[in-house]
PDB file of C-alpha atoms and ligand atoms in Angstrom:
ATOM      1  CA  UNK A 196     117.888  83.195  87.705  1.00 84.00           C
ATOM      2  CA  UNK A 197     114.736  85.096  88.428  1.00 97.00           C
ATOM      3  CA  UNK A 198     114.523  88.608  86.383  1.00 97.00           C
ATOM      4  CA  UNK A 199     114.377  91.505  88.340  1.00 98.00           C
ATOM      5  CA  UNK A 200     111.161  93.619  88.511  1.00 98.00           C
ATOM      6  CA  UNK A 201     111.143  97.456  89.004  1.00 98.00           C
ATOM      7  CA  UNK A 202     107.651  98.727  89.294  1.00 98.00           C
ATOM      8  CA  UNK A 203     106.597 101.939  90.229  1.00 98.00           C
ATOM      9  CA  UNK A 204     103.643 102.611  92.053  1.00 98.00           C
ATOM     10  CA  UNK A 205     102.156 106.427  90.699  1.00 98.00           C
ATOM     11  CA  UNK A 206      99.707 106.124  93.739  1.00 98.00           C
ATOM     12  CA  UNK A 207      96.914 109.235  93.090  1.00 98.00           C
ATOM     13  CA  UNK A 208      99.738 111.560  91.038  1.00 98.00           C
ATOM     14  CA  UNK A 209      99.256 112.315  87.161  1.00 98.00           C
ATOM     15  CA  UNK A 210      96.552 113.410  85.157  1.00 98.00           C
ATOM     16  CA  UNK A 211      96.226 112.274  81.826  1.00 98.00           C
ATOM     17  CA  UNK A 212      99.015 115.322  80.169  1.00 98.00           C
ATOM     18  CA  UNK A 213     101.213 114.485  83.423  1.00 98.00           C
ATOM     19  CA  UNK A 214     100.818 110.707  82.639  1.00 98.00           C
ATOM     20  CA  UNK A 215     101.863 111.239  78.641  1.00 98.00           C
ATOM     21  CA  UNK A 216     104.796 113.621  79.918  1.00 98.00           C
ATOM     22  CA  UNK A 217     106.183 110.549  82.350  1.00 98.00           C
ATOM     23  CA  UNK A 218     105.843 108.056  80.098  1.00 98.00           C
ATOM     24  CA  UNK A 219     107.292 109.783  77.263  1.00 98.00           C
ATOM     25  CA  UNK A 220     110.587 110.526  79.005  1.00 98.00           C
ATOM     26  CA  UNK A 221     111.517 107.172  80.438  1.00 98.00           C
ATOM     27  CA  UNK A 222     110.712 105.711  77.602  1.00 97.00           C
ATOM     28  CA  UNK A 223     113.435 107.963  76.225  1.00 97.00           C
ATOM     29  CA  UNK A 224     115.685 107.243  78.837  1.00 96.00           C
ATOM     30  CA  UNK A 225     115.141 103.646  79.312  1.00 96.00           C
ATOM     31  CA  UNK A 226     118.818 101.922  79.238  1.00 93.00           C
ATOM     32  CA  UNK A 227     119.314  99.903  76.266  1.00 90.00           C
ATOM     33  CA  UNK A 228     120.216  96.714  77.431  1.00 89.00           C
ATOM     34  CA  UNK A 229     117.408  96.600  79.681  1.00 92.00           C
ATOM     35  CA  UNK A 230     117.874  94.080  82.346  1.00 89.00           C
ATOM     36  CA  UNK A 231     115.178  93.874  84.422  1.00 96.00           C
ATOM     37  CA  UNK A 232     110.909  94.094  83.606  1.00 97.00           C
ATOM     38  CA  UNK A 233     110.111  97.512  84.127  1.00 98.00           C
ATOM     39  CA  UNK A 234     106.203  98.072  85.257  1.00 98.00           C
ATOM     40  CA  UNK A 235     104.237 101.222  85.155  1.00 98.00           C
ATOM     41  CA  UNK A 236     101.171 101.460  87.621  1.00 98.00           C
ATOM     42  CA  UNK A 237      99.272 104.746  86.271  1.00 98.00           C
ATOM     43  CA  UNK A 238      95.891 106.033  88.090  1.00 98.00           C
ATOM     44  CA  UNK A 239      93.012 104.108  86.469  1.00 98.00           C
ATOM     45  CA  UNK A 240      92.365 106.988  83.992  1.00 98.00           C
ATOM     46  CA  UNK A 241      95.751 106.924  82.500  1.00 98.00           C
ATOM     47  CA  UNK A 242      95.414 102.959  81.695  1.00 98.00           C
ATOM     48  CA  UNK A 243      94.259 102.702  78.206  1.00 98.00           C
ATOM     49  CA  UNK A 244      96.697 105.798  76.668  1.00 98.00           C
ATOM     50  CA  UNK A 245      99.833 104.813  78.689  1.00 98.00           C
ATOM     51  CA  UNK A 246      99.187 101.295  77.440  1.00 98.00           C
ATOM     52  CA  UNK A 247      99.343 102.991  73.616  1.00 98.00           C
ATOM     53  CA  UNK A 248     102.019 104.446  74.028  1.00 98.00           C
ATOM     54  CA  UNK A 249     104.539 101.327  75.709  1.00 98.00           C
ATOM     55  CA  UNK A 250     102.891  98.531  73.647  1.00 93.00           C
ATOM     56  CA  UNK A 251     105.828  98.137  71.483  1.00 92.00           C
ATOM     57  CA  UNK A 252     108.357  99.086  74.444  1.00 95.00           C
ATOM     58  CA  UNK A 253     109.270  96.220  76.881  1.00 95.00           C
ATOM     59  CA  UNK A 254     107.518  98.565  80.042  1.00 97.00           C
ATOM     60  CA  UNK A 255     104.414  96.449  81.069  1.00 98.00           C
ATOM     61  CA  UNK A 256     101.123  98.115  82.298  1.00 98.00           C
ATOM     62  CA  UNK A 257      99.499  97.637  85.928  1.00 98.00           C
ATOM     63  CA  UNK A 258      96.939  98.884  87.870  1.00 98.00           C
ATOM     64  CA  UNK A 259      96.787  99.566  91.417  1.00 98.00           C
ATOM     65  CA  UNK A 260      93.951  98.143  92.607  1.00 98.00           C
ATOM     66  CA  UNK A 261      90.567  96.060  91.044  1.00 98.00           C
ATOM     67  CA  UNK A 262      87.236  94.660  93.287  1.00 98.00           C
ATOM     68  CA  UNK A 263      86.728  90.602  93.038  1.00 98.00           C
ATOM     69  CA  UNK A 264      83.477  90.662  91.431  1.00 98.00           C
ATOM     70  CA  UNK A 265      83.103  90.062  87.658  1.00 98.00           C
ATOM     71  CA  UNK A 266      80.840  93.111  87.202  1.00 98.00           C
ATOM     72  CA  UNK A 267      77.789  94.545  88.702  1.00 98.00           C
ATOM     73  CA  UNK A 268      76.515  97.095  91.216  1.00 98.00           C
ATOM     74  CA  UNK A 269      79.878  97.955  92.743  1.00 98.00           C
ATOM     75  CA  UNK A 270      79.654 101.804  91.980  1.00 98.00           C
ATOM     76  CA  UNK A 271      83.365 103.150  91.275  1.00 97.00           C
ATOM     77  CA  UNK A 272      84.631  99.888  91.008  1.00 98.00           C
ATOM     78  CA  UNK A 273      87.103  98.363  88.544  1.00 98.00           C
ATOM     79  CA  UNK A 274      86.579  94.323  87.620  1.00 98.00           C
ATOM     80  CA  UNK A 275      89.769  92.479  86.423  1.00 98.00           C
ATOM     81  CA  UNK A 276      88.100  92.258  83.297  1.00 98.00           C
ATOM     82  CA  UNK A 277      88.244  95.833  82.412  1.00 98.00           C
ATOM     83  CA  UNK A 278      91.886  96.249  83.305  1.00 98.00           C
ATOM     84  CA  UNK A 279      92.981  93.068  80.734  1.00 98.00           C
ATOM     85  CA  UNK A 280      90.855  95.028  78.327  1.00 98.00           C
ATOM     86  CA  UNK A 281      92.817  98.507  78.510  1.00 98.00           C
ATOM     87  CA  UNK A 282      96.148  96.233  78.281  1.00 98.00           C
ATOM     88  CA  UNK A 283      96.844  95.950  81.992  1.00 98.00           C
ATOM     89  CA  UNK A 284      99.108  92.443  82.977  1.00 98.00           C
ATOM     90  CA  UNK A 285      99.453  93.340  86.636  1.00 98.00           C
ATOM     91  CA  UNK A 286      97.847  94.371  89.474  1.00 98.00           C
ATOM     92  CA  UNK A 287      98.927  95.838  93.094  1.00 98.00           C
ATOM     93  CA  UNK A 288      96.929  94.376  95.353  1.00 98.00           C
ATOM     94  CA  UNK A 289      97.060  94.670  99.010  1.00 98.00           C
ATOM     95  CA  UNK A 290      98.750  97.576  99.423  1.00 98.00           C
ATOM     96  CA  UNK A 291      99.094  98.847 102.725  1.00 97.00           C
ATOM     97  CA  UNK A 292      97.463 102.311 101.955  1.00 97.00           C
ATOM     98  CA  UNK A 293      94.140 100.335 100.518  1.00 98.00           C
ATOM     99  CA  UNK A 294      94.487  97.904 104.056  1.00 97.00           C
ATOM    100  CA  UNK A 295      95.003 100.957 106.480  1.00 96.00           C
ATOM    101  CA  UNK A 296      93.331 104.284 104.717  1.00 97.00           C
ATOM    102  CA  UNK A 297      90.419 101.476 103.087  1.00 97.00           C
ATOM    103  CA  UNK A 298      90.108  99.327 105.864  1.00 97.00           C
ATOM    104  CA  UNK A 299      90.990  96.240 102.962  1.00 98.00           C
ATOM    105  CA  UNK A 300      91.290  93.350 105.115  1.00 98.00           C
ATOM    106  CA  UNK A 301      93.233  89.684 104.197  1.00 98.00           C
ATOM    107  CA  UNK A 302      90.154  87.608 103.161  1.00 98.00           C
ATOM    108  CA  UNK A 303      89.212  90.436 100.480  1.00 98.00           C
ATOM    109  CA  UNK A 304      92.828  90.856  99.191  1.00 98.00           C
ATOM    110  CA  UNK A 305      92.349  86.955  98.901  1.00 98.00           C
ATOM    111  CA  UNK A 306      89.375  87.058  97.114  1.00 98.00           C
ATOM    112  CA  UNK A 307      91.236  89.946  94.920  1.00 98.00           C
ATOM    113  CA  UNK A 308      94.209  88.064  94.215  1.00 98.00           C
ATOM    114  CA  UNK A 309      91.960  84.636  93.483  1.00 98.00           C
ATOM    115  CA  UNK A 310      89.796  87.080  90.911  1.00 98.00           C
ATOM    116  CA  UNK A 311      93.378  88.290  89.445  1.00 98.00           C
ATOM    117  CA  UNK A 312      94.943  84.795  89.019  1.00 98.00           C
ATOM    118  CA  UNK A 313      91.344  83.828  87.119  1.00 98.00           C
ATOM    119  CA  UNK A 314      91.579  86.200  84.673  1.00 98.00           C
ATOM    120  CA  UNK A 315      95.324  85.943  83.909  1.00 98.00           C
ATOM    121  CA  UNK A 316      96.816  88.816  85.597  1.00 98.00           C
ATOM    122  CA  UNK A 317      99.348  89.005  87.720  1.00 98.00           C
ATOM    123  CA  UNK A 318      99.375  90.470  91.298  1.00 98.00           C
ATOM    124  CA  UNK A 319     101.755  92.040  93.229  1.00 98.00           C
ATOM    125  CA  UNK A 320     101.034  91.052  96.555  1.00 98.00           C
ATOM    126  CA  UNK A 321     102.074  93.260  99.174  1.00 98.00           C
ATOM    127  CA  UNK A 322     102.693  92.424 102.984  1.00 98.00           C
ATOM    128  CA  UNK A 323     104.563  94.722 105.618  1.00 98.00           C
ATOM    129  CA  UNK A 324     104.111  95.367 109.298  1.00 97.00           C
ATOM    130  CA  UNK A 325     104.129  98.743 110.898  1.00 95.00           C
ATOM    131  CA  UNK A 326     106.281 100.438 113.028  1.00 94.00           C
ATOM    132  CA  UNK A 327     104.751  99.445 116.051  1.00 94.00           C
ATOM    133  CA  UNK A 328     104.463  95.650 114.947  1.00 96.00           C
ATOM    134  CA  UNK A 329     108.104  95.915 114.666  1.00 95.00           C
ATOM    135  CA  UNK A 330     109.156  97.110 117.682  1.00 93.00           C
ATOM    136  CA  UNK A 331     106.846  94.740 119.438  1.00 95.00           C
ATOM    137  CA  UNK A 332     108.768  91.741 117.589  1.00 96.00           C
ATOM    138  CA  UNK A 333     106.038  91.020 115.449  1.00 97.00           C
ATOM    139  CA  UNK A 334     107.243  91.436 111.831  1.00 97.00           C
ATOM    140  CA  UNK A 335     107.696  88.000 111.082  1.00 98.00           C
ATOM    141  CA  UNK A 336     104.412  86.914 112.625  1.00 98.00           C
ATOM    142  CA  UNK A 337     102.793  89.967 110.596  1.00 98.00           C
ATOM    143  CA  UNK A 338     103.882  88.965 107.366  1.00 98.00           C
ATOM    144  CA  UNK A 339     102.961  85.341 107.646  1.00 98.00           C
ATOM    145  CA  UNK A 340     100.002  85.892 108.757  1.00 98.00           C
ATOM    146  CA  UNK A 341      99.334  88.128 106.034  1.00 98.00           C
ATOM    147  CA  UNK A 342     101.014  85.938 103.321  1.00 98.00           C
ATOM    148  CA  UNK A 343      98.896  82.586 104.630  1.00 98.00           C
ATOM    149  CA  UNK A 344      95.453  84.498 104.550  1.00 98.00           C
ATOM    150  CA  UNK A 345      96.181  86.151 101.540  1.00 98.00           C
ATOM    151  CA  UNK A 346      97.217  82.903  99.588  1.00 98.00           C
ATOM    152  CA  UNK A 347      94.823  80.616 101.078  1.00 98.00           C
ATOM    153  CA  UNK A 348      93.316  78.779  98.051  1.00 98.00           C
ATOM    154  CA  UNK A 349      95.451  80.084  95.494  1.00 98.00           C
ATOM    155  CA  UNK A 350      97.215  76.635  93.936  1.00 98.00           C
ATOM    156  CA  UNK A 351     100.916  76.158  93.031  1.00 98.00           C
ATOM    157  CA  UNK A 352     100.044  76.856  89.749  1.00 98.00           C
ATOM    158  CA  UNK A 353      98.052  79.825  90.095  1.00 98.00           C
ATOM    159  CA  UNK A 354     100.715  81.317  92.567  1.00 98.00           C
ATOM    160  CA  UNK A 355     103.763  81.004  89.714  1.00 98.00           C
ATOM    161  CA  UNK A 356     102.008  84.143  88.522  1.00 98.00           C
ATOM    162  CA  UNK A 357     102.117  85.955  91.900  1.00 98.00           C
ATOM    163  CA  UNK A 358     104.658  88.359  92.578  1.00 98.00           C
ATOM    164  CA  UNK A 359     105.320  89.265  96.651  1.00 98.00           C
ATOM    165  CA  UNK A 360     106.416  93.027  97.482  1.00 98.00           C
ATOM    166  CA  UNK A 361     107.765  93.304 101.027  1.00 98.00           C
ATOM    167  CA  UNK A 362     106.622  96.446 102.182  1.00 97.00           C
ATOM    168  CA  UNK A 363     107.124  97.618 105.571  1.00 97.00           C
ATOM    169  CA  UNK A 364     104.750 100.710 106.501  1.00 95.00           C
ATOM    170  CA  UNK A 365     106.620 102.519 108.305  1.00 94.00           C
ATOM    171  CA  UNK A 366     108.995 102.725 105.391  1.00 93.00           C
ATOM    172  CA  UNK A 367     106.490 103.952 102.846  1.00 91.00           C
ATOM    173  CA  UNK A 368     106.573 107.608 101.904  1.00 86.00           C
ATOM    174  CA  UNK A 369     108.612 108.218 105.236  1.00 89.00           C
ATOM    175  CA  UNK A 370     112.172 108.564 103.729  1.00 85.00           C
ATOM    176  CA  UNK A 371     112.655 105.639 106.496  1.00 86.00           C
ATOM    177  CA  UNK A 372     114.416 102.548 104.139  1.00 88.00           C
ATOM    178  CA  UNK A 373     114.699  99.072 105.406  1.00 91.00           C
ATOM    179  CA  UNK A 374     118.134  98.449 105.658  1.00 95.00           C
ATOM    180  CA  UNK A 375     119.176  95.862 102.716  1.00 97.00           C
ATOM    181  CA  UNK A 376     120.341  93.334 106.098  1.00 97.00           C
ATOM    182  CA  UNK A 377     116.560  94.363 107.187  1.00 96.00           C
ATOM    183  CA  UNK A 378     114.874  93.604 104.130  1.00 97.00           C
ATOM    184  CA  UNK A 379     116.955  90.850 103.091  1.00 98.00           C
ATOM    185  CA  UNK A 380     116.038  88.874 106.802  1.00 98.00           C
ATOM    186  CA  UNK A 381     112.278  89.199 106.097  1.00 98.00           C
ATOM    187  CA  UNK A 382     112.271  88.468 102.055  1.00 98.00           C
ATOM    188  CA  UNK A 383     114.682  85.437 103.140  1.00 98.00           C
ATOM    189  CA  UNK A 384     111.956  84.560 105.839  1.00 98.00           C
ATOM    190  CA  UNK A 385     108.963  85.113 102.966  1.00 98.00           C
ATOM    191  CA  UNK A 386     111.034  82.668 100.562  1.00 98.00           C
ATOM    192  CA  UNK A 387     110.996  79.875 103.214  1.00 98.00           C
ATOM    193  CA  UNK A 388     107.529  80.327 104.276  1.00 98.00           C
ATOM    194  CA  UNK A 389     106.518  79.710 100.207  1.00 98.00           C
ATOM    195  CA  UNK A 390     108.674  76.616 100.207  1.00 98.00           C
ATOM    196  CA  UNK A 391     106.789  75.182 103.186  1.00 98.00           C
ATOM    197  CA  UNK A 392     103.170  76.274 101.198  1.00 98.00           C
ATOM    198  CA  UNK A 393     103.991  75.227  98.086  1.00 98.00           C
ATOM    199  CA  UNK A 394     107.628  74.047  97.220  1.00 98.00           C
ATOM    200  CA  UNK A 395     110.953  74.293  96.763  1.00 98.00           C
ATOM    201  CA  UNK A 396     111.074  75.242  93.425  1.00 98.00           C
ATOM    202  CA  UNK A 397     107.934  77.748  93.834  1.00 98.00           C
ATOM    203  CA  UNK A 398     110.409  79.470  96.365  1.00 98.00           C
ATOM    204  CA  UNK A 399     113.115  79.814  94.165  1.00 98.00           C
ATOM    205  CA  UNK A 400     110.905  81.101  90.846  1.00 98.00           C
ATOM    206  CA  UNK A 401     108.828  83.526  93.464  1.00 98.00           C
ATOM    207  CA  UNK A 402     110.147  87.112  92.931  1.00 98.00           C
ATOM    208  CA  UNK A 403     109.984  88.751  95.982  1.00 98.00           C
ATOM    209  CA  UNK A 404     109.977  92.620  95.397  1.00 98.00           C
ATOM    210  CA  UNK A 405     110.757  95.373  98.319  1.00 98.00           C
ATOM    211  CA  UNK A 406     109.221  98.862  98.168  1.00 97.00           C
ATOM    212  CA  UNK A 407     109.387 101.337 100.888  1.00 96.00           C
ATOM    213  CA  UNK A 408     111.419 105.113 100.161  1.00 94.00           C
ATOM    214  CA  UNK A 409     113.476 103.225  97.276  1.00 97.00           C
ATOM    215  CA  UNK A 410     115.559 106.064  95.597  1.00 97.00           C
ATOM    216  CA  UNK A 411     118.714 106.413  93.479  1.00 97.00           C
ATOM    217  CA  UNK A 412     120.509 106.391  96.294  1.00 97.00           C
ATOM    218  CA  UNK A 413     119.555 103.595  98.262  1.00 97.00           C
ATOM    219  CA  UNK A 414     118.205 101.360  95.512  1.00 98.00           C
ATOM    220  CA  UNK A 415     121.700  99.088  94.483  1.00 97.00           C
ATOM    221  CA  UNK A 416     122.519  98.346  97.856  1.00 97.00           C
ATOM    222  CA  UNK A 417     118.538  96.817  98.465  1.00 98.00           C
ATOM    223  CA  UNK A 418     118.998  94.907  95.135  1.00 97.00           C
ATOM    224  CA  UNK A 419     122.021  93.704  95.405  1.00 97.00           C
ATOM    225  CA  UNK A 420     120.619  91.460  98.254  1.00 98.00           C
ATOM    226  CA  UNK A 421     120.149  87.548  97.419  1.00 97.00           C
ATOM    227  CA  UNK A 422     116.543  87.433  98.124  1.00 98.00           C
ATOM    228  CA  UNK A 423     115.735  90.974  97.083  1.00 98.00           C
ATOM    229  CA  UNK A 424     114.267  90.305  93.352  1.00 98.00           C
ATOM    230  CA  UNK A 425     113.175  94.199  92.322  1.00 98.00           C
ATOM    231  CA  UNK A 426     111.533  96.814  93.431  1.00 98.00           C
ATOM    232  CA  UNK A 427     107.791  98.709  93.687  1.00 98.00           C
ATOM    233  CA  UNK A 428     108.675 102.677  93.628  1.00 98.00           C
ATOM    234  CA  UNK A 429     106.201 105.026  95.153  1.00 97.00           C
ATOM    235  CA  UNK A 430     107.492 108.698  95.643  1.00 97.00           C
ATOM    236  CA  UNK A 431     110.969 108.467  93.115  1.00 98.00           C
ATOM    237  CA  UNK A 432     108.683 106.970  90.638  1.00 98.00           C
ATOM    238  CA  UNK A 433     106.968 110.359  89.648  1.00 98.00           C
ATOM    239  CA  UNK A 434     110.459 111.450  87.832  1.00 98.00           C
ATOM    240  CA  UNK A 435     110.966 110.191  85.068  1.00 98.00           C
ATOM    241  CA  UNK A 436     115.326 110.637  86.349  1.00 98.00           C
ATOM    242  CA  UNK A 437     114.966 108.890  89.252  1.00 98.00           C
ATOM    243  CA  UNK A 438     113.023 105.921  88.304  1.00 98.00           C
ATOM    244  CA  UNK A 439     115.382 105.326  85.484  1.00 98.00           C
ATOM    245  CA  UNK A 440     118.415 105.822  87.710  1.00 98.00           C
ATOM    246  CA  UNK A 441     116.844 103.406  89.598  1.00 98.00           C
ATOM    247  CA  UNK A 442     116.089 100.761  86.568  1.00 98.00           C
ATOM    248  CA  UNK A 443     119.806 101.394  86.148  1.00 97.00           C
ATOM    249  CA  UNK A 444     120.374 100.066  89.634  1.00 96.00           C
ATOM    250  CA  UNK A 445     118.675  96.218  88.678  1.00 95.00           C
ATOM    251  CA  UNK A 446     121.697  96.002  86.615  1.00 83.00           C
TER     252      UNK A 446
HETATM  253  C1  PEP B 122     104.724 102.395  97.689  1.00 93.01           C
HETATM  254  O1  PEP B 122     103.753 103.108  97.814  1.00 93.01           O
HETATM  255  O2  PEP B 122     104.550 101.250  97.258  1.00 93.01           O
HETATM  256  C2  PEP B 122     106.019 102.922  98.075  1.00 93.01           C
HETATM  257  C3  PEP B 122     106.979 102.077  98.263  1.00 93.01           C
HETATM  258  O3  PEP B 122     106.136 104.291  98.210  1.00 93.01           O
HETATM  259  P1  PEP B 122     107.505 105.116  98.482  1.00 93.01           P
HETATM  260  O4  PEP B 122     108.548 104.602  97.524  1.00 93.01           O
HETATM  261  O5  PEP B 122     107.142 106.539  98.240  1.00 93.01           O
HETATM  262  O6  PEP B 122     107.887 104.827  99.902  1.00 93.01           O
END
């Protein structure tokens, strides 16, 4: 049975008070028999304190982005290094702001993911076509394409540390949600595709997370889906109420 995943995704929101103030109320609120892994993915600044103040908690710590170099003259760059030293076990990577606002393209979030697998932290790889892709019949080309580029040379071994977030653009900060029937056709699609790359059982272990206007309200219904292993939180995220209500939701 794979363990759900509920991340959330603080994007450029929360100084260091703001951060402290978050953290201290879902931890809180968390529910006691906590079913699911719960991530927090603070702004860089926020890594080291937040990371204080969950290390005895069962939330994890991730970042939301790192460059593929060990270290050098990358000015305002963050190496996977630093993040494993400030407690970090994740990382988003890919993430459709950093391809489309950043210009990130496949081969370096696969040089990204290759530096995050090295250093023993795990990614959360995230695909999703946009609007127009979609209504041009190209979603399940898209994420493919995406998925093969952005795994190429990662082994079977490496990849059982990879975690896949299905996020479809046009869903993200939009108040737009996949339906679960949409979601659950492309993480069904994603599952398959990892079977044919690596194998069966990789498929079944893989958690396949969807993110895109997850709220309270929405997020049982996406979960409850076969193939729909968590969730990566953007906007309801920033509350400590709402991302808790929807922890509550993983069951
Ligand atoms: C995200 O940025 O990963 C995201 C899913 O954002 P939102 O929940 O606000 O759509």
């Amino acid at each position: 049975m794979r363990k759900k995943i509920i991340a959330g995704n603080w994007k450029m929101n929360k100084n260091l008070s703001e951060s402290i103030n978050l953290v201290s109320e879902i931890k809180k609120n968390l529910p006691e028999n906590l079913n699911a892994d719960v991530l927090v993915c603070p702004p860089f600044t926020s890594l080291e304190t937040v990371h204080s103040m969950i290390k005895d908690t069962p939330v994890k710590l991730g970042a939301q982005n790192m460059y593929f170099e060990d270290s050098g003259a990358f000015t305002g760059e963050i190496s996977a290094n630093m993040l494993k030293s400030v407690g970090c076990e994740f990382v988003i990577l890919g993430h459709s702001e950093r391809r489309h606002i950043f210009g990130e393209s496949d081969e370096m979030i696969n040089k990204k993911i290759k530096q995050a697998v090295k250093n023993g932290l795990n990614p959360v790889f995230c695909v999703g076509e946009t609007l127009n892709e979609r209504e041009n019949g190209r979603a399940f080309e898209v994420i493919e394409d995406q998925i093969t580029k952005g795994l190429t040379g990662i082994s079977e071994d490496e990849f059982s540390n990879v975690v896949i977030a299905y996020e479809p653009v046009w869903a993200i900060g939009t108040g737009k949600t996949a339906s679960p029937e949409q979601a659950q056709e492309i993480h069904k699609f994603i599952r398959e595709l990892i079977s044919k790359m690596y194998s069966t059982s990789s498929a079944e272990n893989v958690r396949i997370l969807y993110g895109g206007s997850v709220k309270p309200n929405n997020a049982a219904s996406l979960l409850n889906e076969n193939d729909i292993d968590g969730a990566l939180v953007g906007g309801a995220c920033l509350q400590a109420e709402s991302f808790v209500q929807i922890i509550e939701a993983a069951g």
